[in-house]
XYZ file of C-alpha atoms in Angstrom:
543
model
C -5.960 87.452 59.750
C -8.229 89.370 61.429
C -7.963 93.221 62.010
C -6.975 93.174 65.233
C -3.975 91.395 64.455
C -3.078 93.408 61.449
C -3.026 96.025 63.575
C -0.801 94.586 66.086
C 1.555 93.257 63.287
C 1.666 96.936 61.838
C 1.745 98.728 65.729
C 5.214 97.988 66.374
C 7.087 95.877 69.309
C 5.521 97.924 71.372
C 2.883 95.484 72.216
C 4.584 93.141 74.958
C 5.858 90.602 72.677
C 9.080 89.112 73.233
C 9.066 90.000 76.843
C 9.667 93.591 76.172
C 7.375 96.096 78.282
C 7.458 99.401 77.441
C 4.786 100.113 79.488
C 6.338 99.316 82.522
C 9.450 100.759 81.307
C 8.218 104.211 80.967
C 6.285 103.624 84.596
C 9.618 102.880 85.834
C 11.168 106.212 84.665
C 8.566 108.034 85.853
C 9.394 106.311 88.864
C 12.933 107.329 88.917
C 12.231 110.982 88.351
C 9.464 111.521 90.427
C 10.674 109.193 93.674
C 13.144 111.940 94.850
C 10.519 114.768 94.518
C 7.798 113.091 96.198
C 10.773 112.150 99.157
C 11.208 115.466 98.930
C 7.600 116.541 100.302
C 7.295 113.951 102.765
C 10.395 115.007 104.839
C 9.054 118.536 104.587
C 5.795 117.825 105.415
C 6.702 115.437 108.279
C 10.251 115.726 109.065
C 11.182 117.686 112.404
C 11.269 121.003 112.437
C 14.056 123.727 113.783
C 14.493 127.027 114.105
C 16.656 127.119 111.465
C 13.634 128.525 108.674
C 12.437 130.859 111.672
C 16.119 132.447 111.544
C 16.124 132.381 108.044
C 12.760 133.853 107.298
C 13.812 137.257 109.013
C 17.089 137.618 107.859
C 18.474 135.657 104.953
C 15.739 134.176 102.885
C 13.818 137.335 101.602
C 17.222 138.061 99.640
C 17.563 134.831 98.801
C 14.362 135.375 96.804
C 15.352 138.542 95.330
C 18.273 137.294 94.602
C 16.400 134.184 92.697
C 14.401 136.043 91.066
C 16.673 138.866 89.551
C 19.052 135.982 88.425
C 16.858 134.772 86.533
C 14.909 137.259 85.135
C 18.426 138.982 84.009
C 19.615 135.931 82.632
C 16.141 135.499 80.612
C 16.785 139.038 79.138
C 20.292 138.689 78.035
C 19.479 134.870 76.339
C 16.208 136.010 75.132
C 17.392 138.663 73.006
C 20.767 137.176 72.057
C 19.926 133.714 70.951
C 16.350 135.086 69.589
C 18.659 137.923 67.538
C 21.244 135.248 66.719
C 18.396 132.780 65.559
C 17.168 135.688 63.363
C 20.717 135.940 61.799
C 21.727 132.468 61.179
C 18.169 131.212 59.887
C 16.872 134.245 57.566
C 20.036 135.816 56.004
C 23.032 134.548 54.368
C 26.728 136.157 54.809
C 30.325 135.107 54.943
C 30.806 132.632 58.367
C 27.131 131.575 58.391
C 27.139 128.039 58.491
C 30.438 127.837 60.728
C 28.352 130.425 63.058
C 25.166 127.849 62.928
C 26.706 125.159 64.869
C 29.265 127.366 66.399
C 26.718 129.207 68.348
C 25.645 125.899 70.847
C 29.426 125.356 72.093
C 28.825 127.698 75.272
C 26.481 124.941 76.517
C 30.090 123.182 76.952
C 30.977 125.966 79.143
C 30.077 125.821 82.918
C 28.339 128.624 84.292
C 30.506 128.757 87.329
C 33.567 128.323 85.600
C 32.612 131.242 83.282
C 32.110 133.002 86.686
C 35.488 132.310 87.677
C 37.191 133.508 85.094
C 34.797 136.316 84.183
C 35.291 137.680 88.022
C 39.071 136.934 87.642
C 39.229 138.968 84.741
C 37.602 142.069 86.174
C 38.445 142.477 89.667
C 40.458 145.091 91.519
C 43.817 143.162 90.511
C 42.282 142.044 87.308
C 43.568 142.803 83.412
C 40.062 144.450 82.640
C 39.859 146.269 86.259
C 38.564 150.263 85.269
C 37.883 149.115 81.507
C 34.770 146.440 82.638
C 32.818 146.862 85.988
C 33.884 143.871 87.900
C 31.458 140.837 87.425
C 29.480 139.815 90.777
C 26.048 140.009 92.592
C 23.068 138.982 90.993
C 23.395 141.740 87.717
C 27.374 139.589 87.466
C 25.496 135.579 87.442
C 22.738 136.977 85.246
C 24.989 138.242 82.354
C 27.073 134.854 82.878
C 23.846 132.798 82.720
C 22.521 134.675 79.931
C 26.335 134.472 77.940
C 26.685 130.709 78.686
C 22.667 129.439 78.380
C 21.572 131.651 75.404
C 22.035 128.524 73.084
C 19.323 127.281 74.641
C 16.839 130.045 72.961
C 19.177 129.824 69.724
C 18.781 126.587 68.968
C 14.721 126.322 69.320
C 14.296 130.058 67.918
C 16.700 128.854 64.676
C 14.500 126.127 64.089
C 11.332 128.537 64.582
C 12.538 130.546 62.355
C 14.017 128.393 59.570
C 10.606 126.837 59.638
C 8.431 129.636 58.887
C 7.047 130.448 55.508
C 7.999 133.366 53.822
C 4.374 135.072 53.499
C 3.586 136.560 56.690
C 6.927 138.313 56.858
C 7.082 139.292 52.706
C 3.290 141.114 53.344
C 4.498 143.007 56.393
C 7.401 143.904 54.326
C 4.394 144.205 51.179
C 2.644 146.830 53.801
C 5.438 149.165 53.772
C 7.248 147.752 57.155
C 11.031 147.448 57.548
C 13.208 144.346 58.357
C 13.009 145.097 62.015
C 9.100 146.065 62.357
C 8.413 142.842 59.964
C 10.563 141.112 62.323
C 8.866 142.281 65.041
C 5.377 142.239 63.804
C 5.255 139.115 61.835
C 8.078 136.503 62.567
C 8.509 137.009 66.172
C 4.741 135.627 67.417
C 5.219 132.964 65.286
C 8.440 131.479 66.985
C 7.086 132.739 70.392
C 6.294 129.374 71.515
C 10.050 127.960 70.859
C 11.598 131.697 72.052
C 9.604 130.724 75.508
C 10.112 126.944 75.682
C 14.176 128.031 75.481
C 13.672 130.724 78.295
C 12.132 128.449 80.401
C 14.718 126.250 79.833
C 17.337 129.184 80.939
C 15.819 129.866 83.820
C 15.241 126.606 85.498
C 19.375 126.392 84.710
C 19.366 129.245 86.777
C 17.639 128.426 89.548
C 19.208 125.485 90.485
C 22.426 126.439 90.006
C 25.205 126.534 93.178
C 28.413 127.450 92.445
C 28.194 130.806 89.930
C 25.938 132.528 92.321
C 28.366 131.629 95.568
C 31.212 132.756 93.895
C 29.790 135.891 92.571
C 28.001 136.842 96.136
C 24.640 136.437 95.062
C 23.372 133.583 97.112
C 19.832 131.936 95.814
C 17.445 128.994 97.337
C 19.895 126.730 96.342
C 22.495 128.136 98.103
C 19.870 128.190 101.434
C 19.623 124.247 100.476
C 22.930 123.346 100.798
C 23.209 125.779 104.173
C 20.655 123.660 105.780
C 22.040 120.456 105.111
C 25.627 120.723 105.336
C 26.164 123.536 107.608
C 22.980 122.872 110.368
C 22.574 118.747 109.301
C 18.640 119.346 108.476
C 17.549 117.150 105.671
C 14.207 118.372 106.735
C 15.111 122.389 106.678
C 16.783 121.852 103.317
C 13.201 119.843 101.747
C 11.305 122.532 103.256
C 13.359 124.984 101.261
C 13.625 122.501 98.174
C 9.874 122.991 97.693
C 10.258 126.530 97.464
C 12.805 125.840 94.784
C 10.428 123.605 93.125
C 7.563 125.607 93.080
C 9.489 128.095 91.501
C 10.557 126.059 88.669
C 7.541 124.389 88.258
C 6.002 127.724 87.843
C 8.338 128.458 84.762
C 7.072 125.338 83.645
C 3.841 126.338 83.623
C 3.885 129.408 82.522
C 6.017 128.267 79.472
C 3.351 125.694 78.727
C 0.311 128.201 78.571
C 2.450 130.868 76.544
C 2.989 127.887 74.040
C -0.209 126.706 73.788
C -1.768 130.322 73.662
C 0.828 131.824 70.972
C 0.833 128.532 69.248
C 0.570 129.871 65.588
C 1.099 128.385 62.073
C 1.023 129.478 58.571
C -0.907 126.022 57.375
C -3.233 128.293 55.710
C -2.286 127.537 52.203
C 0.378 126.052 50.553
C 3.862 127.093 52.426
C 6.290 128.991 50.568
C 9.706 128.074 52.084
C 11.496 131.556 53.308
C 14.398 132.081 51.312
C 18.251 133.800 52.956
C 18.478 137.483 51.958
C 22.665 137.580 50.895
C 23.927 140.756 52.899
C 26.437 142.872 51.875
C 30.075 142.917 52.638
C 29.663 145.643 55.184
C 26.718 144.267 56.438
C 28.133 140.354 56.642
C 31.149 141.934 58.504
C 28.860 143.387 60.945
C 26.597 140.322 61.367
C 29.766 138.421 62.219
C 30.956 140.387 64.562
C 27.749 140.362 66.554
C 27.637 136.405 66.255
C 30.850 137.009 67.736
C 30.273 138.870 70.586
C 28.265 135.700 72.260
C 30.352 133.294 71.628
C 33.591 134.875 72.943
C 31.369 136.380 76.274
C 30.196 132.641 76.489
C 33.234 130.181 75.392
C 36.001 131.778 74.158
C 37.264 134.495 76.688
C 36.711 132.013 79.358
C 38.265 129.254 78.094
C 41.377 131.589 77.520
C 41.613 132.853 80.968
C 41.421 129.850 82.899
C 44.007 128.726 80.412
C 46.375 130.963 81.560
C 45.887 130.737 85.132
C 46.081 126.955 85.029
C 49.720 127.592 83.784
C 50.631 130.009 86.236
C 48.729 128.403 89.273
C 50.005 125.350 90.982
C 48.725 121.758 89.988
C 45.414 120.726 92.077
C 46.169 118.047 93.761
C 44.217 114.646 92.880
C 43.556 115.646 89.429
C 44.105 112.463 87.629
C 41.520 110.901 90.238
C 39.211 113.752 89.878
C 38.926 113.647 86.367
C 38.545 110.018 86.391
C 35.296 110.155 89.226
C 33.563 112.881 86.522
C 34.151 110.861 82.721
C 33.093 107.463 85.176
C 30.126 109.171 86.676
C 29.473 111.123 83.042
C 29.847 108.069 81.252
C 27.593 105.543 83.456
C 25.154 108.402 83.572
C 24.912 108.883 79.727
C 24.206 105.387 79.162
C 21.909 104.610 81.461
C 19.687 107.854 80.295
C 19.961 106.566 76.668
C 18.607 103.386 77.714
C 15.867 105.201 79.471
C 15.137 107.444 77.479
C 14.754 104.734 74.254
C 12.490 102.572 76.658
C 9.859 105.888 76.939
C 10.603 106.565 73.106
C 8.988 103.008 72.820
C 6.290 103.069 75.366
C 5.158 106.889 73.647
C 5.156 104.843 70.389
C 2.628 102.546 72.114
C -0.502 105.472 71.728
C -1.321 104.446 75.515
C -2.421 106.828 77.284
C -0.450 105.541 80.083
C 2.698 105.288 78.381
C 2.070 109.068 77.396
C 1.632 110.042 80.719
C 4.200 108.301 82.559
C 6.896 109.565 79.679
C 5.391 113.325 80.289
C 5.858 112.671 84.331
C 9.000 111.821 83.281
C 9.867 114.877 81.564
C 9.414 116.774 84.324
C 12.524 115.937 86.246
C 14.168 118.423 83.871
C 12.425 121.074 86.226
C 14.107 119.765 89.788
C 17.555 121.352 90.493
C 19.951 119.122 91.306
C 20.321 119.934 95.075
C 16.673 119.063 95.671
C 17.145 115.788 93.693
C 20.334 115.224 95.958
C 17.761 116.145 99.057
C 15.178 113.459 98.074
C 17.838 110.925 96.968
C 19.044 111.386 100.704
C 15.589 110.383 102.200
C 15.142 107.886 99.979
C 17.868 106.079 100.598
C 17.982 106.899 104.830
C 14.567 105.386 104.160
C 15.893 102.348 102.916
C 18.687 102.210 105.534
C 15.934 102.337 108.295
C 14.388 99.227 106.671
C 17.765 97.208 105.953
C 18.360 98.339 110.271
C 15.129 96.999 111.285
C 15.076 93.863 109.232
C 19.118 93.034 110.091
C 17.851 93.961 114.370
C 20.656 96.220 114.591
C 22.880 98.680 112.527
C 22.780 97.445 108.968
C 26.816 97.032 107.819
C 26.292 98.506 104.583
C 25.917 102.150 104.666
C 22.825 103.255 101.868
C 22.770 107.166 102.658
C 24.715 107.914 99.265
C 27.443 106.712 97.300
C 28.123 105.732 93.968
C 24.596 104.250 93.560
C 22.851 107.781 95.347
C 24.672 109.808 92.793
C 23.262 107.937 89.727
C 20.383 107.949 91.004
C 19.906 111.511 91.424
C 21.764 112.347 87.923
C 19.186 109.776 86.221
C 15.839 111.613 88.332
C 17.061 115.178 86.887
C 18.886 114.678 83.059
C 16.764 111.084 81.868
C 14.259 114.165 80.674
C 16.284 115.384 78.320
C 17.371 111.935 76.103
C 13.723 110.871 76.110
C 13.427 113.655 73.409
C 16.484 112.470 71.210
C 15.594 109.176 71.719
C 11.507 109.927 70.416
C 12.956 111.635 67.729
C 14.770 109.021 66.528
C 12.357 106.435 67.007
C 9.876 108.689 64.964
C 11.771 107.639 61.555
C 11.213 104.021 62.027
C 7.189 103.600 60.819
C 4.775 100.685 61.354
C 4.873 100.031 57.479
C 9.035 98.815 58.542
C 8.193 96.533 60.927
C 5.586 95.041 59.474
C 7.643 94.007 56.267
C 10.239 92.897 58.858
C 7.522 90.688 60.612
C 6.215 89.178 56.909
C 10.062 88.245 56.886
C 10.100 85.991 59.398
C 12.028 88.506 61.911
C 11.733 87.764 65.692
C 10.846 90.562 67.963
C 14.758 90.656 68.870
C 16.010 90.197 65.439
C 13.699 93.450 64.930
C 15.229 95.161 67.507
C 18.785 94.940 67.021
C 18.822 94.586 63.236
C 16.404 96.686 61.816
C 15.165 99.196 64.976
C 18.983 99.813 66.644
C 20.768 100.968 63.243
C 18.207 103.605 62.211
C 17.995 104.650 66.437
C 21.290 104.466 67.194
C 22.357 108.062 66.345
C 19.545 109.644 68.376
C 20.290 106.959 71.591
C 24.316 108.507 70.952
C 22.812 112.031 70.757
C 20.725 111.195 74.199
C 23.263 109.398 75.735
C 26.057 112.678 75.007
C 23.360 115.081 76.165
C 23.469 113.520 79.953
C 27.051 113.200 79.676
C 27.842 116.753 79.121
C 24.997 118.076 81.961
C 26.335 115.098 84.558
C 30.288 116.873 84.097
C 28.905 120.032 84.844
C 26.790 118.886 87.746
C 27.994 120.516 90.867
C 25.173 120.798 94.027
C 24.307 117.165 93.808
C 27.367 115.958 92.918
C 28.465 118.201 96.420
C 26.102 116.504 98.443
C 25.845 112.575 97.616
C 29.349 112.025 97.025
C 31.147 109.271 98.709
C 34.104 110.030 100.624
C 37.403 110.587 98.971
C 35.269 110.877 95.670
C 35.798 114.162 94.576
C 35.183 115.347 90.993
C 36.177 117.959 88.615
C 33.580 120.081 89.534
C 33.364 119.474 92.730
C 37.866 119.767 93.135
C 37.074 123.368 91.420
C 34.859 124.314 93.869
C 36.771 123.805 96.404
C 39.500 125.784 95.557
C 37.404 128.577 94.642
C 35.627 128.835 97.982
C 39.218 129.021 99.623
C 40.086 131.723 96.531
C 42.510 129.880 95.195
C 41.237 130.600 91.576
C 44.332 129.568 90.211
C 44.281 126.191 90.868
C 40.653 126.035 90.754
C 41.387 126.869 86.958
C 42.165 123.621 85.612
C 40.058 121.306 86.789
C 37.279 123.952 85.286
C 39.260 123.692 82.249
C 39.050 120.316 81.869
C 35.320 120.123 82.436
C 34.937 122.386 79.539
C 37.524 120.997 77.633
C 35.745 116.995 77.989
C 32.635 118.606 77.495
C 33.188 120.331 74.144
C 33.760 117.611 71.778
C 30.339 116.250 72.272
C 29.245 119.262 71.975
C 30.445 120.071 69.125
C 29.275 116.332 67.674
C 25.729 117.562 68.922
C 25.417 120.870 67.689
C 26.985 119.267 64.074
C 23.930 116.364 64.102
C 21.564 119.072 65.120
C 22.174 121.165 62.139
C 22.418 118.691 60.085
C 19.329 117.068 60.908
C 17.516 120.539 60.185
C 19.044 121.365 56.987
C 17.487 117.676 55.547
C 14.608 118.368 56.830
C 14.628 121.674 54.871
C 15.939 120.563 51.989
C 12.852 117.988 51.720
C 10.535 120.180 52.574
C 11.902 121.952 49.360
């Protein structure tokens, strides 16, 4: 056998056999995430233009920016230094609670942030329990504490992992030099999770920025508020690209910059054999007071919230069309969640490949993650008034079937945005199976199928689960897309909430936000229990 095939036998199914691409599967993706975006800066570039953006430019859109940017930049400061602080906590020190708190911590990403809005500004206004005892929650300092309590788990769960990683000797010789905990902290274990501490911001603030219905609701409109305005209320799909690109550039920006801060503070202690870092046992007093800062997120985030639109949802009438409501969001969840697993598996395997295609295509791919949902909606509707044109012109008159949206639009546009984030679950899970496996497979006589379903899909089939939840949750808490492509009559929970919101009806807007929070937290509790359990064994055989 000559090397060549060795090395074919040991690379994996990768290679094309049994009809299987991967390849042209990860192209495909990349296809998928990208189409919309590109859309996106062909309308703007070459769609007709209004005087909508002139009125805009001189009166709305410079706060729109401000607004943008102080959203985010107070939402980076508030999950920054609670999830970083949290991290710290859970990874380095050992008290009563701890390993409840380490999973504990990741439920807010169950909570929506405009449902926390609700009930947060509920909670605190004029008429409100907490009116004269909290200032009320609104503007842009009112969505930057609520994206900061309900995205912080973001920077908790990379920083914990930072953290929990780390040997033990840069921190022991600050402490050797005559620093305290904090200064050591600050001097010696902080650069070193920079990199994860930054990915997790970035991750905050692109949240941010493309998020609808917290900053309406709280009066601190952003660009994708201005999106929506041009399409729905002046019928532009060429203002609201124009606009989208702003939007993008933006995020893509925090992209960037998260990229260089990783590769510039990327720091390790290889140096040497590692010394794992062991948890310093607190105190009573001082395990009572670590709780109750754990705490103090996770009620801001989760708990509080939950409780409040609780009790409005009993003393509010029933929303009307719940059943169907609910229905529309675990359909569209559920589709959405397992076409994303299957997508993201298909990159896993092309990565796998080495190409440098593959690569490339899956990291083109990752980048949806970056496009807020109401510019994805905005491409999705070119796109597909694109294709209507074509299906006109090739039927010689109006084409019967209407292609501007629907069921097929909305998928679409949930699969260009959240197939990012299960390519990394489904990687990760891909990683355990090594060449040596499916080589011994192959000397057994195993077809590529055989491969793939009896030896591959066991050992991937919690991280394509893991993916597949991941979309699930994000598509339930979707709102500007979901606002936009919708068919007719095909309202969601989000969406239902919305509604009543904008016509300050909070208490019936209450349950249908309940129930998003309520569908998304078992997952989420199944994730953040896999997660932590996946990084304790890797601990524990690291030794």
């Amino acid at each position: 056998m000559a090397v060549a095939d060795i090395h074919d036998e040991v690379a994996g199914p990768s290679r094309t056999r049994g009809g299987f691409a991967p390849l042209w599967g990860a192209i495909a993706v990349a296809g998928i995430c990208a189409a919309p975006l590109i859309a996106v800066a062909v309308v703007a570039m070459f769609g007709p233009w209004t005087d909508y953006l002139t009125h805009i430019a001189g009166t709305r859109l410079p706060a729109w920016l401000v607004n943008t940017a102080l959203v985010g930049a107070i939402a980076a400061a508030v999950a920054g230094t609670g999830g970083a602080a949290a991290a710290w906590l859970v990874a380095r020190y050992a008290f009563f609670g701890r390993s409840s708190f380490e999973w504990l911590l990741a439920l807010p990403l169950a909570m929506p942030a405009y449902a926390a809005a609700y009930a947060w500004y509920d909670l605190t206004q004029a008429a409100g329990p907490l009116a004269g005892i909290v200032p009320t929650v609104r503007g842009p300092l009112g969505a930057g504490l609520i994206f900061g309590f309900t995205l912080y788990p973001y920077v908790y769960l990379l920083a914990r992992e930072a953290f929990a990683a780390q040997s033990s000797e840069a921190y022991d010789a600050a402490r050797t030099l005559g620093c305290g905990p904090l200064e050591a902290f600050r001097r010696a274990a902080l650069p070193m999770a920079r990199p994860a501490i930054a990915a997790g911001l970035a991750l905050v603030m692109m949240e941010s920025l493309a998020d609808f219905g917290a900053v309406v609701h709280l009066g601190a409109p952003t660009l994708s508020v201005g999106i929506v305005r041009a399409w729905a209320g002046e019928g532009s799909v060429a203002d609201a690209a124009r606009l989208a690109l702003v939007l993008v550039s933006l995020a893509f920006l925090v992209f960037f910059l998260e990229r260089l801060q990783r590769r510039r503070a990327r720091q390790s202690a290889a140096s040497g054999r590692k010394r794992p870092a062991r948890r310093v046992a607190l105190s009573p007093a001082r395990s009572a007071l670590a709780a109750a800062f754990l705490l103090l997120p996770l009620l801001a985030g989760l708990v509080i919230p939950l409780a409040r639109l609780g009790w409005l949802a009993i003393h509010a009438p029933l929303a009307r069309d719940l059943a169907s409501a609910l229905w529309h969001s675990l359909l569209l969840a559920g589709l959405s969640g397992t076409i994303a697993a299957v997508l993201g598996l298909t990159a896993a395997y092309a990565l796998r490949t080495g190409r440098v295609a593959a690569v490339v295509a899956a990291r083109l791919a990752g980048l949806g993650y970056a496009v807020p949902g109401a510019v994805a909606a905005v491409g999705v509707l070119a796109l597909f008034g694109w294709l209507q044109d074509g299906f006109d012109a090739l039927w010689d008159g109006p084409f019967p079937v209407l292609l501007t949206g629907g069921i097929a639009g909305l998928l679409f546009a949930y699969q260009s945005r959240f197939a990012a984030a299960a390519i990394g679950p489904a990687e990760s899970a891909l990683a355990r199976i090594t060449p040596t496996l499916d080589g011994a497979a192959r000397t057994l006589g195993a077809r590529p199928l055989d491969l793939a379903l009896k030896v591959h899909w066991p050992l991937v089939r919690p991280g394509a689960l893991l993916a597949g939840l991941l979309v699930f949750v994000e598509v339930l808490k979707e709102l500007p897309a979901t606002m936009i492509l919708r068919p007719f009559n095909f309202d969601t929970l989000a969406v239902t909430a919305h509604n009543y919101a904008s016509d300050e009806r909070l208490g019936s807007a209450a349950l249908p936000a309940l129930l998003i929070a309520l569908a998304a937290l078992g997952p989420m509790v199944w994730i953040a229990r896999q997660m932590t359990r996946a990084e304790r064994l890797v601990r524990e055989a690291r030794g």
